[in-house]
Coordinates of C-alpha atoms in Angstrom, one line a residue:
Chain A
M418 CA 14.9 4.0 -25.5
P419 CA 16.3 1.4 -27.9
P420 CA 15.2 -2.2 -27.2
R421 CA 17.6 -3.9 -24.9
A422 CA 19.4 -6.8 -26.6
G423 CA 17.6 -10.0 -26.2
A424 CA 14.3 -8.4 -25.1
A425 CA 11.4 -10.3 -26.6
G426 CA 8.3 -8.9 -28.1
D427 CA 7.4 -5.5 -29.3
D428 CA 8.1 -2.3 -27.4
N429 CA 4.7 -0.8 -27.3
S430 CA 2.8 -3.3 -25.2
I431 CA 2.4 -4.6 -21.7
A432 CA 2.5 -8.4 -21.7
V433 CA 1.5 -10.3 -18.6
D434 CA 1.3 -14.1 -18.4
L435 CA 1.2 -15.3 -14.8
T436 CA 0.1 -18.4 -12.9
G437 CA -0.1 -18.9 -9.2
S438 CA -2.6 -19.7 -6.5
L439 CA -4.8 -17.7 -4.2
G440 CA -5.7 -19.9 -1.2
R441 CA -7.4 -22.9 -2.7
F442 CA -8.0 -21.6 -6.2
R443 CA -5.8 -21.3 -9.2
L444 CA -4.9 -18.2 -11.0
A445 CA -3.8 -18.3 -14.6
M446 CA -4.0 -14.9 -16.2
S447 CA -2.6 -13.8 -19.5
F448 CA -3.1 -10.6 -21.5
T449 CA -1.4 -8.1 -23.7
V450 CA -2.4 -4.4 -23.8
P451 CA -1.0 -1.3 -25.4
L452 CA 1.6 0.7 -23.5
S453 CA -0.8 3.6 -23.2
G454 CA -4.2 4.6 -21.8
V455 CA -6.2 3.1 -19.0
T456 CA -6.8 -0.6 -18.9
A457 CA -9.5 -1.6 -16.4
I458 CA -9.0 -4.9 -14.7
F459 CA -12.6 -5.6 -14.1
G460 CA -14.3 -8.5 -12.3
P461 CA -16.3 -9.5 -9.2
S462 CA -14.7 -9.3 -5.7
G463 CA -12.5 -12.3 -5.0
S464 CA -11.8 -13.0 -8.7
G465 CA -8.1 -12.4 -8.3
K466 CA -7.8 -8.8 -9.6
T467 CA -5.8 -7.5 -6.7
S468 CA -3.5 -10.6 -6.7
L469 CA -2.9 -10.0 -10.4
L470 CA -1.9 -6.3 -9.7
R471 CA 0.3 -7.3 -6.8
A472 CA 2.0 -9.9 -8.9
I473 CA 2.7 -7.3 -11.6
A474 CA 4.2 -5.1 -8.9
G475 CA 6.3 -8.0 -7.6
L476 CA 4.5 -7.8 -4.2
H477 CA 3.0 -11.2 -4.6
R478 CA 5.0 -14.0 -6.2
M479 CA 3.5 -15.7 -9.2
E480 CA 5.3 -17.6 -12.0
G481 CA 5.5 -16.3 -15.5
L482 CA 6.1 -13.2 -17.6
V483 CA 5.8 -9.5 -16.9
R484 CA 7.1 -7.3 -19.7
I485 CA 6.6 -3.5 -19.9
G486 CA 7.6 -2.3 -23.3
A487 CA 11.2 -3.5 -23.7
E488 CA 11.7 -4.0 -20.0
V489 CA 11.3 -7.5 -18.7
W490 CA 10.4 -7.4 -15.1
Q491 CA 9.9 -11.1 -14.7
D492 CA 10.3 -14.2 -16.8
A493 CA 11.7 -17.7 -16.4
G494 CA 15.1 -16.5 -15.3
T495 CA 14.4 -13.0 -14.0
F496 CA 12.5 -11.7 -11.0
L497 CA 13.0 -8.0 -10.3
P498 CA 12.3 -7.1 -6.7
V499 CA 9.5 -4.6 -6.1
H500 CA 11.8 -1.7 -5.6
R501 CA 13.5 -2.2 -8.9
R502 CA 10.3 -2.2 -10.9
R503 CA 9.4 1.3 -11.9
I504 CA 5.8 1.3 -10.8
G505 CA 3.5 3.8 -9.1
Y506 CA 1.1 1.8 -6.9
V507 CA -2.0 3.4 -5.5
F508 CA -3.4 1.1 -2.8
Q509 CA -7.1 0.8 -1.9
E510 CA -6.4 2.6 1.4
P511 CA -4.2 5.7 1.0
S512 CA -1.5 4.1 3.1
L513 CA 0.5 7.3 3.7
F514 CA 3.5 7.1 6.0
P515 CA 2.0 8.3 9.3
H516 CA 5.4 9.5 10.6
L517 CA 6.0 11.8 7.6
S518 CA 4.4 15.1 6.6
V519 CA 2.5 15.4 3.3
R520 CA 5.6 16.9 1.7
Q521 CA 7.9 14.1 3.0
N522 CA 5.4 11.5 1.8
L523 CA 5.4 13.1 -1.7
L524 CA 9.2 13.2 -1.8
Y525 CA 9.8 9.7 -0.5
G526 CA 9.5 8.1 -3.9
A527 CA 10.7 11.1 -5.8
S528 CA 14.0 11.2 -4.0
R529 CA 14.6 7.6 -4.7
S530 CA 13.9 7.7 -8.4
G531 CA 17.1 9.4 -9.5
R532 CA 16.0 12.6 -11.2
A533 CA 18.2 14.5 -13.6
T534 CA 18.5 17.9 -11.8
D535 CA 17.2 19.4 -8.6
A536 CA 15.6 22.2 -10.5
A537 CA 13.6 19.8 -12.8
A538 CA 12.6 17.8 -9.8
A539 CA 11.5 20.9 -7.9
R540 CA 9.4 22.1 -10.9
L541 CA 7.8 18.7 -11.3
F542 CA 7.0 18.6 -7.5
D543 CA 5.4 22.1 -7.8
E544 CA 3.3 21.1 -10.8
C545 CA 2.1 17.9 -9.2
A546 CA 1.2 19.6 -6.0
D547 CA -0.5 22.3 -7.9
F548 CA -2.5 19.8 -10.1
L549 CA -3.7 17.8 -7.1
K550 CA -4.3 21.0 -5.1
L551 CA -2.0 19.9 -2.3
G552 CA -0.3 23.3 -1.6
P553 CA -2.1 24.1 1.6
L554 CA -1.6 20.5 2.9
L555 CA 2.1 20.1 2.4
D556 CA 3.2 20.6 6.0
R557 CA 0.4 18.7 7.6
M558 CA 0.6 15.2 9.0
P559 CA -1.5 12.5 7.3
S560 CA -3.6 12.0 10.5
H561 CA -4.9 15.6 9.9
L562 CA -6.2 14.9 6.4
S563 CA -9.6 13.8 5.1
G564 CA -9.9 10.5 3.2
G565 CA -10.1 12.2 -0.1
E566 CA -7.1 14.4 0.7
R567 CA -5.1 11.3 1.7
Q568 CA -5.8 9.5 -1.5
R569 CA -4.8 12.6 -3.5
V570 CA -1.5 12.7 -1.7
S571 CA -0.9 9.0 -2.3
L572 CA -1.7 9.6 -6.0
G573 CA 0.8 12.4 -6.1
R574 CA 3.4 10.3 -4.3
A575 CA 3.0 7.6 -6.9
L576 CA 3.2 10.0 -9.8
L577 CA 6.3 11.7 -8.4
S578 CA 8.2 8.4 -8.3
L579 CA 8.3 8.7 -12.1
P580 CA 6.7 5.4 -12.8
R581 CA 6.7 3.6 -16.2
L582 CA 3.4 2.0 -15.3
L583 CA 0.7 3.2 -12.8
L584 CA -1.1 0.4 -10.9
M585 CA -4.3 1.4 -9.1
D586 CA -6.1 -1.0 -6.9
E587 CA -9.6 0.3 -6.5
P588 CA -8.3 3.7 -5.4
L589 CA -11.9 5.0 -4.8
S590 CA -13.4 2.1 -3.0
S591 CA -12.3 3.1 0.5
L592 CA -13.8 6.6 0.0
D593 CA -17.3 7.9 0.7
R594 CA -19.4 9.3 -2.1
T595 CA -18.3 12.9 -1.7
A596 CA -14.6 12.0 -1.6
K597 CA -15.1 9.7 -4.7
G598 CA -16.6 12.6 -6.6
E599 CA -13.6 14.7 -5.5
I600 CA -11.0 12.3 -6.8
L601 CA -12.6 11.1 -10.1
P602 CA -12.0 14.3 -12.0
Y603 CA -8.3 14.1 -11.1
L604 CA -8.2 10.6 -12.5
E605 CA -10.0 11.7 -15.6
T606 CA -7.5 14.5 -16.1
L607 CA -4.7 12.1 -15.6
H608 CA -6.2 9.8 -18.2
A609 CA -6.6 12.6 -20.6
T610 CA -3.1 14.1 -20.2
L611 CA -0.7 11.5 -18.9
A612 CA 1.4 9.4 -21.2
I613 CA 2.0 6.7 -18.6
P614 CA -0.1 3.6 -19.0
I615 CA -2.5 2.8 -16.1
L616 CA -3.8 -0.6 -14.9
Y617 CA -6.9 0.2 -12.9
V618 CA -8.5 -2.5 -10.8
S619 CA -12.2 -2.0 -10.2
H620 CA -15.4 -3.8 -9.7
D621 CA -17.4 -0.6 -10.2
M622 CA -18.8 -0.2 -13.7
A623 CA -19.4 3.5 -13.3
E624 CA -15.6 4.1 -12.8
V625 CA -14.8 1.9 -15.8
E626 CA -17.2 3.8 -18.0
R627 CA -15.6 7.0 -17.1
L628 CA -11.9 6.1 -17.1
A629 CA -11.1 2.9 -19.1
D630 CA -10.0 2.6 -22.7
R631 CA -9.8 -1.1 -22.5
I632 CA -11.1 -3.9 -20.2
V633 CA -9.4 -7.0 -19.0
L634 CA -12.3 -9.0 -17.7
I635 CA -11.4 -11.4 -14.9
E636 CA -13.4 -14.2 -13.5
S637 CA -12.4 -16.9 -11.0
G638 CA -8.7 -16.3 -11.6
M639 CA -8.9 -16.4 -15.5
V640 CA -9.0 -13.7 -18.1
L641 CA -12.3 -13.9 -19.9
A642 CA -11.6 -11.1 -22.4
S643 CA -9.2 -8.3 -23.1
A644 CA -10.6 -5.8 -25.5
P645 CA -11.2 -2.1 -26.1
L646 CA -14.0 -0.7 -23.8
N647 CA -16.7 -0.4 -26.4
E648 CA -16.0 -3.8 -27.9
A649 CA -15.9 -5.6 -24.6
L650 CA -19.1 -4.0 -23.3
T651 CA -21.0 -4.9 -26.4
D652 CA -19.7 -8.4 -26.9
P653 CA -22.7 -10.8 -26.8
R654 CA -20.5 -13.6 -25.5
L655 CA -19.5 -11.7 -22.4
P656 CA -21.7 -11.2 -19.3
L657 CA -21.1 -7.4 -19.1
A658 CA -24.2 -6.3 -21.1
R659 CA -26.4 -8.5 -18.9
Q660 CA -25.7 -6.5 -15.8
P661 CA -28.6 -4.4 -14.5
G662 CA -28.3 -0.7 -15.5
F663 CA -25.9 -1.6 -18.3
A664 CA -24.9 1.2 -20.7
S665 CA -22.8 1.3 -23.8
V666 CA -19.9 3.7 -24.0
L667 CA -18.8 5.3 -27.3
T668 CA -16.4 8.0 -28.3
A669 CA -17.8 10.8 -30.4
I670 CA -16.3 14.1 -31.8
I671 CA -17.8 17.5 -31.1
S672 CA -19.0 18.9 -34.4
G673 CA -21.1 21.9 -33.5
C674 CA -23.4 23.5 -31.0
H675 CA -26.9 24.7 -30.7
M676 CA -26.6 27.5 -28.3
E677 CA -30.3 28.4 -28.2
D678 CA -31.3 24.8 -27.1
G679 CA -28.3 24.2 -24.8
L680 CA -27.3 21.2 -26.9
V681 CA -24.0 20.2 -28.4
E682 CA -23.8 18.2 -31.6
L683 CA -21.5 15.3 -31.8
D684 CA -20.4 13.2 -34.7
L685 CA -20.7 9.5 -33.9
G686 CA -19.3 7.5 -36.8
G687 CA -20.7 9.9 -39.3
Q688 CA -24.1 10.2 -37.6
P689 CA -25.2 13.3 -35.6
L690 CA -26.0 13.0 -31.9
L691 CA -27.4 15.8 -29.8
V692 CA -26.4 15.9 -26.2
A693 CA -27.0 18.4 -23.4
G694 CA -24.0 20.1 -21.9
S695 CA -20.4 20.9 -22.9
I696 CA -21.5 24.1 -24.6
G697 CA -18.5 26.1 -25.7
D698 CA -16.1 23.2 -26.0
P699 CA -14.1 23.4 -29.2
A700 CA -15.2 21.5 -32.2
G701 CA -13.1 18.5 -33.0
S702 CA -12.5 17.5 -29.3
L703 CA -13.5 14.0 -28.3
R704 CA -16.3 13.2 -25.9
R705 CA -17.2 9.9 -24.3
V706 CA -21.0 9.2 -24.5
R707 CA -22.9 6.8 -22.4
I708 CA -26.1 5.2 -23.7
A709 CA -28.1 3.1 -21.3
A710 CA -29.4 -0.1 -22.9
G711 CA -32.8 0.6 -21.4
D712 CA -33.0 4.0 -23.1
V713 CA -32.7 2.6 -26.6
S714 CA -35.8 1.6 -28.5
L715 CA -35.8 0.1 -32.0
S716 CA -38.0 0.8 -35.0
T717 CA -37.8 -0.8 -38.5
G718 CA -38.6 2.5 -40.3
K719 CA -36.9 5.9 -39.9
P720 CA -38.8 7.5 -37.0
E721 CA -40.5 10.8 -37.9
N722 CA -42.4 13.2 -35.7
S723 CA -40.9 11.8 -32.5
T724 CA -39.9 13.8 -29.4
I725 CA -36.8 11.7 -29.2
L726 CA -33.9 13.7 -30.6
N727 CA -31.5 11.0 -31.5
S728 CA -32.0 8.3 -33.9
L729 CA -29.1 6.2 -35.2
A730 CA -29.1 3.9 -38.3
V731 CA -27.8 0.6 -37.0
R732 CA -27.5 -3.0 -37.9
I733 CA -28.5 -5.9 -35.6
D734 CA -25.5 -8.2 -34.8
A735 CA -27.2 -10.5 -32.3
V736 CA -30.4 -10.9 -30.3
E737 CA -30.1 -12.6 -26.9
P738 CA -32.8 -13.4 -24.4
L739 CA -32.5 -11.8 -21.0
G740 CA -34.6 -13.2 -18.2
E741 CA -38.2 -14.2 -18.7
T742 CA -39.5 -11.2 -20.7
E743 CA -36.6 -9.2 -22.1
A744 CA -34.0 -9.5 -24.8
L745 CA -30.7 -7.7 -25.6
C746 CA -30.1 -6.4 -29.1
F747 CA -26.5 -6.0 -30.0
L748 CA -26.2 -3.2 -32.6
S749 CA -23.5 -1.6 -34.7
L750 CA -23.6 1.7 -36.6
R751 CA -24.6 1.2 -40.2
E752 CA -21.4 2.6 -41.7
R753 CA -19.1 1.8 -38.7
A754 CA -19.4 -1.8 -37.6
D755 CA -16.7 -1.0 -34.9
L756 CA -19.0 1.4 -33.0
R757 CA -21.5 -0.7 -31.1
L758 CA -24.3 -0.3 -28.6
V759 CA -26.9 -2.4 -26.9
A760 CA -30.7 -2.1 -26.7
R761 CA -32.7 -3.8 -24.0
I762 CA -36.2 -4.5 -25.4
T763 CA -39.1 -6.9 -24.6
R764 CA -39.1 -10.3 -26.2
R765 CA -42.6 -9.5 -27.4
S766 CA -41.3 -6.6 -29.4
A767 CA -38.5 -8.6 -30.8
R768 CA -41.0 -11.2 -32.0
R769 CA -43.5 -8.7 -33.3
L770 CA -40.8 -6.9 -35.4
D771 CA -39.1 -10.2 -36.2
L772 CA -35.7 -8.8 -35.2
K773 CA -32.9 -10.9 -36.7
P774 CA -29.2 -10.5 -37.0
G775 CA -28.2 -8.6 -40.2
M776 CA -31.4 -6.5 -40.2
G777 CA -31.0 -2.7 -40.6
V778 CA -33.1 -0.8 -38.0
F779 CA -33.2 2.6 -36.3
A780 CA -32.1 3.0 -32.7
Q781 CA -34.0 5.8 -30.9
V782 CA -32.0 7.0 -28.0
K783 CA -33.9 8.7 -25.3
T784 CA -31.0 9.9 -23.2
V785 CA -27.4 10.3 -24.1
S786 CA -25.1 11.5 -21.4
L787 CA -21.5 12.6 -21.5
A788 CA -19.6 10.0 -19.5
S789 CA -16.6 12.2 -18.7
G790 CA -15.3 15.7 -19.2
A791 CA -12.6 15.0 -21.7
E792 CA -10.9 12.4 -23.7
P793 CA -7.1 12.3 -24.4
Q794 CA -6.0 15.6 -25.8
Q795 CA -4.1 18.8 -24.8
G796 CA -4.8 19.5 -21.2
G797 CA -3.7 21.3 -18.1
L798 CA -1.1 18.7 -17.0
Q799 CA 0.4 18.3 -20.4
P800 CA 3.9 19.7 -19.5
T801 CA 4.1 17.5 -16.4
A802 CA 2.8 14.6 -18.4
D803 CA 5.4 15.0 -21.0
R804 CA 8.1 15.2 -18.5
L805 CA 6.8 12.3 -16.5
A806 CA 6.6 10.3 -19.7
S807 CA 10.1 11.3 -20.8
G808 CA 11.3 10.6 -17.3
A809 CA 9.7 7.2 -17.5
R810 CA 11.5 6.6 -20.8
N811 CA 14.9 7.8 -20.0
G812 CA 15.3 7.5 -16.2
G813 CA 16.6 4.4 -14.6
Chain B
M320 CA 28.7 7.2 60.2
L321 CA 29.0 5.8 56.7
Q322 CA 31.0 7.4 53.9
S323 CA 28.8 8.9 51.2
G324 CA 30.9 7.0 48.7
E325 CA 29.8 3.8 50.1
I326 CA 26.2 4.6 49.3
I327 CA 26.9 6.3 45.9
A328 CA 29.1 3.5 44.5
P329 CA 26.3 0.9 44.1
I330 CA 24.0 3.6 42.5
I331 CA 26.7 4.4 39.9
L332 CA 27.5 0.8 39.3
T333 CA 23.8 0.0 38.9
L334 CA 23.3 2.8 36.4
E335 CA 26.4 1.6 34.5
L336 CA 25.1 -1.9 34.4
A337 CA 21.6 -1.0 33.3
A338 CA 22.9 1.4 30.6
T339 CA 25.3 -1.1 29.2
T340 CA 22.8 -3.9 29.3
T341 CA 20.0 -1.8 27.6
L342 CA 22.3 -0.6 24.9
L343 CA 23.6 -4.1 24.0
L344 CA 20.1 -5.5 24.1
L345 CA 18.8 -2.8 21.8
L346 CA 21.7 -3.5 19.3
L347 CA 21.5 -7.3 19.4
G348 CA 17.7 -7.5 20.1
T349 CA 16.5 -5.4 17.2
P350 CA 17.5 -7.9 14.5
L351 CA 16.1 -10.7 16.6
A352 CA 12.8 -8.8 17.2
W353 CA 12.6 -8.1 13.4
W354 CA 13.2 -11.7 12.6
L355 CA 10.6 -12.8 15.2
A356 CA 8.1 -10.3 13.8
R357 CA 8.6 -10.9 10.1
S358 CA 9.8 -14.5 9.6
R359 CA 7.4 -17.1 8.4
A360 CA 9.6 -20.0 9.8
R361 CA 7.5 -22.4 11.8
W362 CA 10.1 -22.8 14.5
K363 CA 10.4 -19.1 15.2
E364 CA 8.1 -19.5 18.1
V365 CA 10.6 -21.9 19.7
V366 CA 13.0 -19.0 19.6
G367 CA 10.3 -16.7 20.8
T368 CA 9.6 -19.0 23.8
I369 CA 13.3 -19.1 24.7
V370 CA 13.4 -15.3 24.6
A371 CA 10.4 -15.2 26.9
L372 CA 11.7 -17.8 29.4
P373 CA 13.3 -15.3 31.8
L374 CA 9.8 -13.9 32.5
V375 CA 8.8 -17.1 34.2
L376 CA 12.0 -18.8 35.5
P377 CA 12.9 -18.0 39.1
P378 CA 16.0 -15.8 39.2
T379 CA 17.8 -18.4 41.2
V380 CA 17.3 -21.0 38.4
L381 CA 18.5 -18.5 35.8
G382 CA 21.4 -17.5 38.1
F383 CA 22.4 -21.1 38.7
Y384 CA 22.7 -22.0 35.0
L385 CA 24.4 -18.6 34.3
L386 CA 26.9 -19.3 37.0
I387 CA 27.8 -22.6 35.4
A388 CA 27.8 -21.1 31.9
L389 CA 30.0 -18.1 32.9
G390 CA 32.3 -20.1 35.1
P391 CA 35.8 -21.6 34.2
S392 CA 34.2 -24.7 32.7
G393 CA 31.8 -22.7 30.6
L394 CA 32.0 -19.6 28.4
G395 CA 34.0 -17.9 31.1
G396 CA 36.8 -20.4 30.7
L397 CA 36.6 -20.1 26.9
F398 CA 36.5 -16.4 26.4
G399 CA 37.6 -15.1 29.8
P400 CA 41.3 -15.2 28.8
L401 CA 40.6 -12.6 26.0
F402 CA 39.6 -10.2 28.8
G403 CA 42.4 -11.4 31.1
L404 CA 40.0 -13.3 33.3
R405 CA 39.8 -16.9 34.4
T406 CA 36.0 -16.7 34.7
F407 CA 33.1 -14.3 34.1
A408 CA 31.4 -15.2 37.3
F409 CA 31.7 -12.5 40.0
T410 CA 32.8 -9.8 37.5
F411 CA 31.0 -6.8 36.0
E412 CA 31.2 -8.4 32.6
G413 CA 29.5 -11.4 33.9
L414 CA 26.8 -9.2 35.4
V415 CA 26.2 -7.6 32.0
V416 CA 25.8 -11.0 30.4
G417 CA 23.5 -12.2 33.1
S418 CA 21.4 -9.0 33.0
M419 CA 21.1 -9.2 29.3
V420 CA 19.6 -12.7 29.6
Y421 CA 17.4 -11.6 32.5
S422 CA 16.1 -8.4 30.8
M423 CA 15.9 -9.8 27.3
P424 CA 12.1 -10.3 27.1
F425 CA 11.4 -6.8 28.4
V426 CA 13.4 -5.3 25.5
I427 CA 12.6 -7.6 22.7
Q428 CA 8.9 -8.2 23.2
P429 CA 7.8 -4.5 22.9
I430 CA 10.0 -4.0 19.8
R431 CA 8.7 -7.2 18.2
N432 CA 5.1 -6.1 19.0
A433 CA 5.7 -2.8 17.4
F434 CA 7.2 -4.4 14.2
E435 CA 4.2 -6.7 14.1
A436 CA 1.6 -3.9 14.7
M437 CA 2.7 -1.9 11.7
G438 CA 1.8 -4.7 9.3
D439 CA 3.1 -5.3 5.8
R440 CA 1.5 -2.3 4.2
P441 CA 4.0 0.5 5.0
L442 CA 6.9 -1.6 3.9
E443 CA 5.1 -2.6 0.7
V444 CA 4.4 1.1 0.0
A445 CA 8.0 1.9 0.5
A446 CA 9.0 -0.9 -1.8
T447 CA 6.8 0.4 -4.6
L448 CA 8.5 3.8 -4.0
R449 CA 11.9 2.3 -4.9
A450 CA 13.2 1.8 -1.3
S451 CA 15.5 -1.2 -0.9
P452 CA 14.9 -3.6 2.0
F453 CA 17.5 -2.0 4.2
D454 CA 16.3 1.5 3.3
R455 CA 12.7 0.4 4.2
F456 CA 13.9 -0.9 7.5
L457 CA 15.7 2.4 8.3
T458 CA 13.2 4.9 7.0
V459 CA 9.9 3.2 7.7
A460 CA 10.2 0.3 10.1
L461 CA 12.4 1.9 12.7
P462 CA 10.5 5.2 12.9
L463 CA 7.1 3.5 13.0
A464 CA 8.4 1.2 15.8
R465 CA 9.7 4.0 17.8
P466 CA 7.2 3.6 20.6
G467 CA 8.3 0.0 20.9
F468 CA 11.9 1.0 21.2
V469 CA 11.1 3.5 23.9
S470 CA 9.1 1.1 26.0
G471 CA 11.7 -1.7 25.4
A472 CA 14.6 0.6 26.4
V473 CA 12.7 1.9 29.5
L474 CA 11.5 -1.5 30.7
G475 CA 14.9 -3.1 30.0
F476 CA 16.7 -0.4 31.9
A477 CA 14.3 -0.4 34.8
H478 CA 14.2 -4.1 35.1
T479 CA 18.0 -4.3 35.2
V480 CA 18.1 -1.7 37.9
G481 CA 15.8 -3.8 40.0
E482 CA 17.5 -7.1 39.5
F483 CA 18.5 -9.0 42.6
G484 CA 18.4 -12.8 42.5
V485 CA 20.5 -13.3 39.4
V486 CA 23.1 -10.8 40.6
L487 CA 23.4 -12.5 43.9
M488 CA 23.9 -15.9 42.2
I489 CA 26.5 -14.8 39.6
G490 CA 27.9 -11.6 40.9
G491 CA 28.1 -11.9 44.6
N492 CA 28.7 -8.8 46.6
I493 CA 31.9 -7.1 45.7
Q494 CA 32.0 -3.4 46.4
G495 CA 32.5 -1.3 43.2
E496 CA 32.5 -4.4 41.0
T497 CA 29.3 -6.4 41.5
K498 CA 27.5 -4.8 44.5
V499 CA 24.5 -3.2 42.8
L500 CA 21.7 -1.2 44.4
S501 CA 19.3 -4.1 45.3
V502 CA 22.1 -6.0 46.9
A503 CA 23.2 -2.9 48.8
I504 CA 19.7 -2.5 50.2
Y505 CA 19.7 -6.1 51.3
D506 CA 23.0 -5.6 53.0
Y507 CA 21.8 -2.5 54.9
V508 CA 18.7 -4.2 56.1
E509 CA 20.8 -7.2 57.3
T510 CA 23.1 -5.0 59.2
L511 CA 20.1 -2.9 60.5
Q512 CA 21.2 0.3 58.8
W513 CA 17.7 1.5 58.3
R514 CA 18.5 5.1 57.3
E515 CA 20.6 4.0 54.3
A516 CA 18.2 1.3 53.4
H517 CA 15.3 3.9 53.5
L518 CA 17.3 6.3 51.3
L519 CA 18.0 3.7 48.6
A520 CA 14.6 2.0 48.8
G521 CA 12.7 5.2 48.6
G522 CA 14.8 6.4 45.7
M523 CA 14.0 3.1 43.9
L524 CA 10.3 3.6 44.6
V525 CA 10.3 7.1 43.1
F526 CA 12.4 5.9 40.1
A527 CA 10.0 3.0 39.4
F528 CA 7.0 5.3 39.5
L529 CA 8.6 7.8 37.1
I530 CA 9.6 5.2 34.7
I531 CA 6.1 3.6 34.4
F532 CA 4.5 7.0 34.2
A533 CA 6.8 8.2 31.5
T534 CA 6.3 5.1 29.4
T535 CA 2.6 5.4 29.6
M536 CA 2.8 9.0 28.5
V537 CA 5.0 8.2 25.6
E538 CA 2.7 5.4 24.5
R539 CA -0.3 7.7 24.7
R540 CA 1.4 10.3 22.5
S541 CA 2.5 7.9 19.9
R542 CA -1.0 6.3 19.6
R543 CA -2.2 9.5 17.9
W544 CA -0.2 8.7 14.8
R545 CA -1.8 5.4 14.3
V546 CA -5.0 6.8 13.0
S547 CA -4.2 6.7 9.4

């Protein structure tokens, strides 16, 4: 779509700059993120994440700017009402219409989004129902569905309304463990195959590790940071790495496989990394790896004769004390300063090895796990994704 | 021996009155109930109280003011000529107006409650799915409030059927024009026609029972929806 005359800014970003109030406390949130991928809006409960998402949707009135690509949804002189903003909103609770069947719920938004032809709409419906495995549920009423099934329907309903932007407000938090595990793979597939940008509100780091490409970090109604996932996680100025159980997340490329050991070899910024699982996946595909800070130990010389498989040549960027006895070491790969990880070590060791910023060391990684099945690439929903994306671009 | 017409006429008149009143109240009361349920205006409860007043006021008080309002020096004198009348008092039209005031809370309150009970969420969801405000009202609010409409209609109808005091004050006792069931029963008792009185009174008893029973059943059925 050519930029509309008078539209400000570039066409490939989402720009949000909003001010308002939530009860007694002030919200002033501003960020710009690319018009693709999953952006996690992350922060503690009550920090204003949901208000931000509702304001972007137009459900909650805040002053300021909301621009999606070339479409201005809100600025000084404009305020598009909710139904004129092409969003897909997945609420915390599934919120299906109780008086409509699953099929009618799915079609509610679809029939109001002005699709080109009936045939194309029907094909899209079938693909979406197929992808979310809703076929057997189509004629049931929402009261006869499980929690996970309901959230799947609400996801499908949002997708079928051909959104230009998907807004998800902690879509997993109302679900129990089993249902969560049931929905997450769908979200991962969406992330991998869908061209529609997603703003994903969460306070659960595990979801962020698996889904997010970027983080907008919110605290007390302010944006603390907006950065790519790896960069935000490993930023010494941000509180993320100080959380218990913290892990760095990096993206690596499958480069080979050791069938006899059940290990797959990844290329992480030019250095090899051996990880269990994903045997048989094609070389060249991207994998997200998770390295817990507590599983990383440092040594000044290249470790030999160790049972630990993976050792990465890294440089120390910063050393920060953590509590009474520990310290966090912020590291970047020797040849790739943009790939970073964090090690949690004792202060005693830091003193003994005289660890200082700028030093080259080796990071021994005890456990590396694959954070998710797949990173963006060709996938099962691709045809749908293309159509959804082109619908989002051309429809109106 | 009485003519059967004499006993049927008040029944038909009553049903006509109740049906007209209920229909008009549903039409005019729905927007008001919606406003009462959704508005954030502080003074909306003043309006809400006025709507509820007929619940507490003695029918004679209501009837007295209605008589003045509908009479030649009130609305009756103003709008009566449009209908070729000098006054609305002692006419069927007047009875409809009186019944609407009298039965108003019974229709509006259940509808308002139903609109309130559904909360904001279903309407917000509909908005995010591109439904305009009127579309949301028609396709989400009305169907979800259906139990409220059913109880409102049933209660409004039943309450109008049972109205006595207001009718006597503003309608009088004109056969075929304003003589409704409850007034007819009163007449029969006064003139010691016990058989006719029994017939009508017994009929009312059964009617009242069926109405309340049916409403309860409808409400029970609709509650099953609410789970999600």
